[in-house]
XYZ file of C-alpha atoms in Angstrom:
256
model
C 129.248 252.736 47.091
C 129.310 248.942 46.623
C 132.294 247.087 48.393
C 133.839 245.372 45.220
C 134.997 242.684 47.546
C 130.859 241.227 48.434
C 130.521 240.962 44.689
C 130.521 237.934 43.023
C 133.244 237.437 40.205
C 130.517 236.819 37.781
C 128.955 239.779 38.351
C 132.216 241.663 38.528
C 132.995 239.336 35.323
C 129.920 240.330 33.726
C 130.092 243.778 34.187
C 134.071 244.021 32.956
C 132.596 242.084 29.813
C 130.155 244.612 29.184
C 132.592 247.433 29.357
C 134.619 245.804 26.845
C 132.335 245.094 24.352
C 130.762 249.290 24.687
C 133.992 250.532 24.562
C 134.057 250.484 20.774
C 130.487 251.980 20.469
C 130.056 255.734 19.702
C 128.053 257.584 21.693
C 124.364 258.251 21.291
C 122.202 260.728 23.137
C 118.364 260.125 22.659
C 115.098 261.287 22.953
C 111.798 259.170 23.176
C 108.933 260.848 22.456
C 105.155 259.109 22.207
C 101.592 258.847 23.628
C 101.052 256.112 26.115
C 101.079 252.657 24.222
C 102.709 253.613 22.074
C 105.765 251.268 22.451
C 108.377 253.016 23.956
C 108.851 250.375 26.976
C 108.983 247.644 24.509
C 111.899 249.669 22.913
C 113.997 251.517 25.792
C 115.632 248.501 27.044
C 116.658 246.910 23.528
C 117.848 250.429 22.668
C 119.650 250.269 26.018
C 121.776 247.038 25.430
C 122.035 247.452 21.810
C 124.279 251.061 22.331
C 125.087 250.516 26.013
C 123.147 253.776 26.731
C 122.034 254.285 30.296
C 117.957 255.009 30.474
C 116.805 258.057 31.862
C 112.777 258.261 32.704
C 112.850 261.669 34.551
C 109.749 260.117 36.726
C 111.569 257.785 37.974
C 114.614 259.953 38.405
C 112.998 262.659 40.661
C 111.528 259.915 42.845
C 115.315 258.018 43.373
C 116.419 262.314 44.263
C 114.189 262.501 46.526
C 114.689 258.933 47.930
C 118.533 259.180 48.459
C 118.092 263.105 49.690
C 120.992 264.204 47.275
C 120.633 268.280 47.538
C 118.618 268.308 44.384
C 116.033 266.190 45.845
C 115.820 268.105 48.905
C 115.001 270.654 47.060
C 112.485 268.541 45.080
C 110.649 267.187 47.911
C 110.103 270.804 49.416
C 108.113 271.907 46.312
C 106.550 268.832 46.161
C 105.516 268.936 49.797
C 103.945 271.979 48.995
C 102.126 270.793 46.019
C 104.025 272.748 43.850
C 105.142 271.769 40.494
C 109.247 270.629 40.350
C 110.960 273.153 38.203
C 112.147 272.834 34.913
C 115.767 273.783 36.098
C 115.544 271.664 38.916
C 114.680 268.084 36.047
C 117.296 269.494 34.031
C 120.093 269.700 37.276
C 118.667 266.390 38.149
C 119.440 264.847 33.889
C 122.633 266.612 34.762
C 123.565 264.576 38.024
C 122.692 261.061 36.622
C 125.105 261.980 33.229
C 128.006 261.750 35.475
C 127.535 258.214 36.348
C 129.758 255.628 34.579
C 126.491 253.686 32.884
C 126.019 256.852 30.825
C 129.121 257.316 29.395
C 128.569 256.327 25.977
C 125.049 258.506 26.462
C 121.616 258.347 27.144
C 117.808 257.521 26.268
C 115.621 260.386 27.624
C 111.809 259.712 28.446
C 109.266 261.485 29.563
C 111.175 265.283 29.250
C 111.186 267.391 27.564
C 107.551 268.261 27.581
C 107.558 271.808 26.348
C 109.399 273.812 23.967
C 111.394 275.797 27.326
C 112.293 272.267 28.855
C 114.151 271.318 25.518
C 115.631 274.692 25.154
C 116.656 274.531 28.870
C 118.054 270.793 28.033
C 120.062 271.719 24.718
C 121.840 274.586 26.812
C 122.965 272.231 29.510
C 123.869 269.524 27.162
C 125.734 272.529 25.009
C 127.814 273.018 28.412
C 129.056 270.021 28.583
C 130.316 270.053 24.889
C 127.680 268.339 23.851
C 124.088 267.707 21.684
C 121.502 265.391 21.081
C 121.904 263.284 18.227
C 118.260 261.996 17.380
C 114.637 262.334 18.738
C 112.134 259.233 17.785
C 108.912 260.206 17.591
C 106.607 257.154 18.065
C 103.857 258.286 15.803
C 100.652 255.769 15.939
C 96.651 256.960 14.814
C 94.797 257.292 18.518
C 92.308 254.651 17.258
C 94.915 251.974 17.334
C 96.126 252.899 20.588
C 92.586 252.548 22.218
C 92.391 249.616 20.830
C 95.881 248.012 22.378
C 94.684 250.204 25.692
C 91.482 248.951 25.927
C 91.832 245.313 25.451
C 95.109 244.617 27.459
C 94.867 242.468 30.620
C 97.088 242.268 33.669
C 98.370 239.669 36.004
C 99.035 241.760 39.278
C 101.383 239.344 41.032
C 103.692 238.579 38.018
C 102.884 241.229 36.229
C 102.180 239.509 32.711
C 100.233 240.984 29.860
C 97.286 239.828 28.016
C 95.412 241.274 25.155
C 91.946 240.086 24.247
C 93.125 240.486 20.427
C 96.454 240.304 19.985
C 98.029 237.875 22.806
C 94.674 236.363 24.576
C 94.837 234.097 27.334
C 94.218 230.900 26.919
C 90.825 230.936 29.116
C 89.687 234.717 29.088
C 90.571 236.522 32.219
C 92.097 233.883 33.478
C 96.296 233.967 33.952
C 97.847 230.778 32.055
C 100.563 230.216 34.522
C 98.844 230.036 37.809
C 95.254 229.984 36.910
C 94.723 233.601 38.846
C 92.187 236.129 37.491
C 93.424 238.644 35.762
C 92.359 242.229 35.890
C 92.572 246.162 33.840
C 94.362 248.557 35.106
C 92.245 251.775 36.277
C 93.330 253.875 33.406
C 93.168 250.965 30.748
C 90.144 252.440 29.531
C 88.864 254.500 26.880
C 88.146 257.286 28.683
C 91.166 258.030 30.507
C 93.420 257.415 27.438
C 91.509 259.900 25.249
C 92.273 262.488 28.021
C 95.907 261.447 28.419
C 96.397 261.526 24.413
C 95.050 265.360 24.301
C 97.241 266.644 26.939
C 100.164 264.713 25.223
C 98.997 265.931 21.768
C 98.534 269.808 23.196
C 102.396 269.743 24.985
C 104.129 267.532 22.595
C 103.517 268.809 19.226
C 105.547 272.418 19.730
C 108.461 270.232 21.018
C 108.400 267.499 17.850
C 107.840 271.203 15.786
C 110.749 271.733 17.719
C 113.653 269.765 17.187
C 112.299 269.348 13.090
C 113.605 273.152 13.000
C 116.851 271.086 14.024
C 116.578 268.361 11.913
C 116.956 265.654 14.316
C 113.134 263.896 14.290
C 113.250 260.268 12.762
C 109.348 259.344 12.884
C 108.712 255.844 12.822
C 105.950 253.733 12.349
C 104.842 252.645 15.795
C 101.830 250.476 14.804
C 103.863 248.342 12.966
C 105.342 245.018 14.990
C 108.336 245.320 17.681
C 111.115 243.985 15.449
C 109.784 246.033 12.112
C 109.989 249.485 14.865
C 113.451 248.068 16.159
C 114.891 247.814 12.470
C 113.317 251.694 11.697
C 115.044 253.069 15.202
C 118.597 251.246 14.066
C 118.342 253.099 10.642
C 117.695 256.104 12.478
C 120.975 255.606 14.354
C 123.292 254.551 11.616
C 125.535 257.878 11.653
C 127.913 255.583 10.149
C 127.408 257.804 6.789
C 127.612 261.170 7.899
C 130.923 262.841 7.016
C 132.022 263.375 10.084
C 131.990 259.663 11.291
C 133.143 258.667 8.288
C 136.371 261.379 9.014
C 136.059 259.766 12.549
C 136.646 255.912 11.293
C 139.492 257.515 9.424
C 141.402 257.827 12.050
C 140.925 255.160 14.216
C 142.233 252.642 11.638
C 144.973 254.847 10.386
């Protein structure tokens, strides 16, 4: 744990700022689910600040486990060192762990899990012991066609990491960076090939799962093609529970 007293007071400033301003905000818990290109990294950290939701990407997650050694990445890095496959309890203990941290209080995005129909099963019974349930699952629909299109034409500055694409933001001299004057260069799997065989795996796990959660009524499918801000005003109108009877009996009571 940090030692508050090698923080800077605007950090610490900062940070008490932010925890006033979410402490008013209901809580949200979240599910992203699309192909790759889809949009979902444009979205997760908007969605982030906009509901002070912490951002779980379970990739990422079961690397930092394993990292810091915490018991469930112990266990983690033993399968893995066998080339085994993590197990489905063992993501869900690990979504578990990082809910307890302050940044998640007023809930979370999930990416990247569940995959099948027994990971969200195994997800809705932990989140049911904890008195809890997901509120909403966006499903980032877009036609494959457009998304080899934005694959297939995007660009990459390795050292700053900036984006080109040939059609919709092109540099200003073509593969060449406009800050530094650097070449630019594609990613390995930027490529046609590779994203048509990424798109059927995620079209073969993901559709039982969307199936899924419609039986639950909690899919909002928005229009992914369409520009950032158009997608950002869809996923707010997804999240407006303000209309629902019981947050309507819930803002009731706070200003009675």
């Amino acid at each position: 744990m940090a030692n508050l007293e090698d923080v800077s007071n605007e950090a610490l400033m900062t940070e008490m700022m932010r925890r006033m301003r979410c402490a008013s905000k209901p809580e949200k818990r979240v599910i992203l689910i699309g192909p790759p290109g889809c949009g979902k990294g444009t979205q997760s950290p908007i969605l982030k600040e906009s509901h002070c939701l912490c951002h779980l990407a379970t990739g990422d997650m079961l690397r930092a486990a394993v990292a810091a050694q915490s018991p469930l990445g112990v266990i983690a890095k033993q399968a893995m060192d066998k080339g085994e496959l993590v197990s489905d309890d063992l993501v869900v203990g690990i979504i578990e762990e990082a809910l307890h941290r302050p940044s998640c209080n007023k809930g979370f995005i999930l990416d990247g899990f569940p995959r099948t129909v027994v990971q969200a099963q195994k997800l809705d019974e932990m989140l049911a012991k904890r008195g809890e349930k997901l509120d909403k699952v966006l499903n980032f629909k877009i036609a494959d066609s457009i998304l080899e299109e934005r694959i297939a034409g995007r660009w990459i500055h390795p050292a700053s990491g900036r984006s080109y694409h040939t059609k919709f933001a092109p540099p200003k001299t073509p593969g060449i960076d406009d800050i530094t004057g650097e070449k630019l260069i594609q990613r390995k799997d930027d490529n046609v090939a590779v994203l048509k065989s990424r798109l059927e795996s995620f079209h073969k796990q993901t559709s039982p799962v969307i199936s899924y959660y419609e039986r639950k009524g909690l899919v909002a499918n928005l229009h992914a093609e369409k520009k950032p801000d158009v997608v950002s005003k869809e996923i707010e109108k997804a999240l407006d529970f303000s209309k629902s009877p019981v947050n309507a009996k819930q803002k009731s009571l706070w200003f009675s």
